Coordinates of C-alpha atoms in Angstrom, one line a residue:
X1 CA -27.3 45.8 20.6
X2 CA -28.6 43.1 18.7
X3 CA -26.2 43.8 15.9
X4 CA -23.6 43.3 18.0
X5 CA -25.0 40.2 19.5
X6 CA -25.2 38.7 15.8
X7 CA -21.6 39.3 15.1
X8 CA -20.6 37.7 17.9
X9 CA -22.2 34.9 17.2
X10 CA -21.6 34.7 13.9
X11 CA -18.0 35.1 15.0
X12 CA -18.5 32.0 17.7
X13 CA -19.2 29.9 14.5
X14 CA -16.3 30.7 12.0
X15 CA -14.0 30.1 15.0
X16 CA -15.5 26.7 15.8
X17 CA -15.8 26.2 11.9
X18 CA -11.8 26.7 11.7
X19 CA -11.0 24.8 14.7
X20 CA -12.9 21.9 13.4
X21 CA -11.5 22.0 9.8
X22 CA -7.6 22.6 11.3
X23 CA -8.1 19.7 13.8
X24 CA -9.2 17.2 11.8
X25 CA -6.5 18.4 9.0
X26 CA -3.8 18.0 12.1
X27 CA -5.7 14.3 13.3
X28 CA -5.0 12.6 9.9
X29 CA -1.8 14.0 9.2
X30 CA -0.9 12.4 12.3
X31 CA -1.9 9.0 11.5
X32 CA 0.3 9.0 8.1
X33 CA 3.9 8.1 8.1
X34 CA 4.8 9.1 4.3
X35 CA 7.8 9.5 3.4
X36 CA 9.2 10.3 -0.9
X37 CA 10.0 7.3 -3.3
X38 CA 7.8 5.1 -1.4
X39 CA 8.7 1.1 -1.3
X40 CA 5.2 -0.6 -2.1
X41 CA 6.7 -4.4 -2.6
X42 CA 5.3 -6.7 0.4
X43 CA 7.6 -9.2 -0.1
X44 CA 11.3 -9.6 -0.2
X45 CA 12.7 -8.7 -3.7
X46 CA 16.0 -9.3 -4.9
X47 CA 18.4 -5.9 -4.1
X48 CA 22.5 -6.0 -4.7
X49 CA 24.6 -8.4 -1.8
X50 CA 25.6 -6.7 1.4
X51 CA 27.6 -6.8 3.4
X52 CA 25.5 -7.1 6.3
X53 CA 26.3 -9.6 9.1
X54 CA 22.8 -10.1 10.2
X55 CA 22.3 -13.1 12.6
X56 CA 20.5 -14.0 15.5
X57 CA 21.9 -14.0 18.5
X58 CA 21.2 -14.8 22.1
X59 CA 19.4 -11.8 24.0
X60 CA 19.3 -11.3 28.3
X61 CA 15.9 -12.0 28.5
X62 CA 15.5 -15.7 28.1
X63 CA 12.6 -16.2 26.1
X64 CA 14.4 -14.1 23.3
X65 CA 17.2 -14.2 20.7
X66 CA 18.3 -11.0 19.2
X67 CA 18.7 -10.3 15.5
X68 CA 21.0 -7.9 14.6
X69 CA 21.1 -5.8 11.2
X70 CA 23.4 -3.2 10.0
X71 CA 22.3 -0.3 12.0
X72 CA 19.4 -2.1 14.0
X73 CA 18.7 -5.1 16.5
X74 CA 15.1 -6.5 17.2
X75 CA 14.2 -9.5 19.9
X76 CA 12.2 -12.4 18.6
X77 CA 11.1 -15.1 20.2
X78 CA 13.5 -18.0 21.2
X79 CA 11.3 -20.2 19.6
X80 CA 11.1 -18.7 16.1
X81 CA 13.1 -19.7 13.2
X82 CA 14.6 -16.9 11.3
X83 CA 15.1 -16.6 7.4
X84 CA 17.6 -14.4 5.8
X85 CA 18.2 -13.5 2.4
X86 CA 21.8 -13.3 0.5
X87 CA 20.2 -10.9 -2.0
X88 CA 18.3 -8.3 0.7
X89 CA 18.8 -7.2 3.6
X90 CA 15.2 -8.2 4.3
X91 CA 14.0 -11.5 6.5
X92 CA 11.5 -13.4 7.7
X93 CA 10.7 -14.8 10.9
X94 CA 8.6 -18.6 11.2
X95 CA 6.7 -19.3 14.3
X96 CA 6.1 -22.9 13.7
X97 CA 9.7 -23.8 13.4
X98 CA 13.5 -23.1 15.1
X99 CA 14.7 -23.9 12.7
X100 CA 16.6 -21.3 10.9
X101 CA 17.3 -20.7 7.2
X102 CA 20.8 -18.1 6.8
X103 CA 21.3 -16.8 3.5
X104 CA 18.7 -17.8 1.2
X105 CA 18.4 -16.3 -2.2
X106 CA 14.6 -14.5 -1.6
X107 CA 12.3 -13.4 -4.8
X108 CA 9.1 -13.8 -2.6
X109 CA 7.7 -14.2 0.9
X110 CA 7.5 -17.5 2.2
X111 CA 7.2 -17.1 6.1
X112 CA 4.2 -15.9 7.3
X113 CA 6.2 -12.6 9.1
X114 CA 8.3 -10.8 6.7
X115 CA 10.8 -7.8 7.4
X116 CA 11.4 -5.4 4.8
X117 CA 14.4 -3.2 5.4
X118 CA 14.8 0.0 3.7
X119 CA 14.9 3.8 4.1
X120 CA 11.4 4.6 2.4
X121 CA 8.0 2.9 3.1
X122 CA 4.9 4.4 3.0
X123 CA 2.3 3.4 5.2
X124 CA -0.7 4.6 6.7
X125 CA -2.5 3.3 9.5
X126 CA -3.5 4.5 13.9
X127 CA 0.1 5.4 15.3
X128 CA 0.6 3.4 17.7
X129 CA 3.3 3.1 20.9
X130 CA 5.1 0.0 21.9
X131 CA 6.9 0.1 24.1
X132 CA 9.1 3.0 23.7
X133 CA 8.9 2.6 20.3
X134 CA 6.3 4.2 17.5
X135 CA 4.8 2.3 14.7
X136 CA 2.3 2.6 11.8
X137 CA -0.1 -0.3 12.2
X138 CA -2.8 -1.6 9.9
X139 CA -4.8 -4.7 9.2
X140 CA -6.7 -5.5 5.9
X141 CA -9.1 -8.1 6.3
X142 CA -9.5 -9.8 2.4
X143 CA -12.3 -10.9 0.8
X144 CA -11.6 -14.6 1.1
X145 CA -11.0 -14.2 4.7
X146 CA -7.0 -13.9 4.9
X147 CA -5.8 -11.0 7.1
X148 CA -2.8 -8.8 6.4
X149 CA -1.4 -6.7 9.4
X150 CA 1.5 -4.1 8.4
X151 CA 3.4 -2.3 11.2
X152 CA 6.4 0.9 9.7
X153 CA 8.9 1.3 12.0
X154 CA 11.1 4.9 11.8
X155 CA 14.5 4.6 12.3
X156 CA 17.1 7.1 12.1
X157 CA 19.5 4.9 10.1
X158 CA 16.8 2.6 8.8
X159 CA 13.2 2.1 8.9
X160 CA 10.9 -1.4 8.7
X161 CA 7.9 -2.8 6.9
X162 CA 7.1 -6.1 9.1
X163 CA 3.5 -7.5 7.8
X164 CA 2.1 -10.6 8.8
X165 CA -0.4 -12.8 7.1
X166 CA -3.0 -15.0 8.7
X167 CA -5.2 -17.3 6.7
X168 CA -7.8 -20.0 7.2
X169 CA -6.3 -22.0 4.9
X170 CA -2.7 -23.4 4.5
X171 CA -1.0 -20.9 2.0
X172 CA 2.7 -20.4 1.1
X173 CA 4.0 -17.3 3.5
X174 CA 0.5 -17.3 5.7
X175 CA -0.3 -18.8 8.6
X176 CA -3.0 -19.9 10.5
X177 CA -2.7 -18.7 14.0
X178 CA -2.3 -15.0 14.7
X179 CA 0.5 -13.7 15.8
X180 CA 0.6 -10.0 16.1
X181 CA 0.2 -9.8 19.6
X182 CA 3.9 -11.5 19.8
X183 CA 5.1 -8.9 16.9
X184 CA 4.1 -6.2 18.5
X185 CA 5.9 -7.3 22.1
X186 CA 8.9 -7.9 19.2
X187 CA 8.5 -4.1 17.9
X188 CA 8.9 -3.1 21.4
X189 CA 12.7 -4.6 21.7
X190 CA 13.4 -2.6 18.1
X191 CA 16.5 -0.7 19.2
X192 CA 18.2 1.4 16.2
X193 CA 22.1 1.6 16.2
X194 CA 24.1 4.2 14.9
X195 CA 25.9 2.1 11.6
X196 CA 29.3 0.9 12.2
X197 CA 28.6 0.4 15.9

């Protein structure tokens, strides 16, 4: 009898041993979004023309335009300027102007939000909803005090690497007020389209 009440116990343990060990293997695979030949560059970097007509547009909710990409459209704020590259299909959004900037030769990121369009990012970070739509989010708080949030979107056609950067300090492509709240209402409105439509 007490055999038997041993290997039961000891049996208890390796089960609740492997359970622990396989949930936590399943918890952070969950909270990567990796995908092969990963895109690393933060900033907008020279890629060949396209023929993209990307372009803001005005949207049903007031409050918003709409820009729309190749095979994607995402709602920004009416008050926002917008910045679009000739050499990417990457942009950038700026929150203290409305002013926008259309087709602009990019080499770095000078607006405090910048959208990298591609079909491989890595990124890890908590999954998050929005919406109806899921993101990778992360925030890296730097040493001098400047914070960098990063949010992957998954598309079927095409996926996005929007980061933000808020610092104390006036700096060329940061910004001083926070704004992810208001990206992450804009992440909501990300609505991929099948290309050619």
């Amino acid at each position: 009898m007490d055999q038997r009440r041993a290997l039961v116990i000891i049996g208890t343990i390796i089960v609740v041993l492997l359970a622990v060990v396989f949930g936590t293997a399943f918890l952070s695979r969950n909270n990567r979004f990796t995908r092969n030949n990963a895109v690393r560059n933060s900033s907008p970097s020279p890629l060949l023309p396209t023929q993209s007509t990307a372009s803001p547009s005005p949207a049903t909710d007031a409050n918003l335009q709409i820009f729309t990409g190749d095979t994607f459209s995402l709602g920004y704020p009416q008050n926002w300027g917008l910045l679009t590259c000739n050499n990417s299909k990457h942009f950038e959004f700026d929150p203290a102007t409305n002013q926008d900037q259309l087709n602009i030769a990019c080499d770095r990121a000078v607006k405090p939000i910048t959208v990298l369009v591609g079909d491989k990012f890595t990124c890890e970070g908590e999954v998050t909803k929005f919406g109806n739509v899921l993101a990778v989010k992360s925030k890296t708080t730097e040493e001098d005090g400047d914070i960098r949030y990063r949010w992957c979107l998954d598309g079927p056609q095409v996926d996005l690497d929007i980061t933000h950067r808020v610092s104390t300090e006036e700096k060329r492509g940061f910004f001083q007020t926070d704004y992810s709240k208001e990206i992450e209402q804009m992440i909501s409105t990300f609505n991929p389209t099948p290309a050619g439509s």
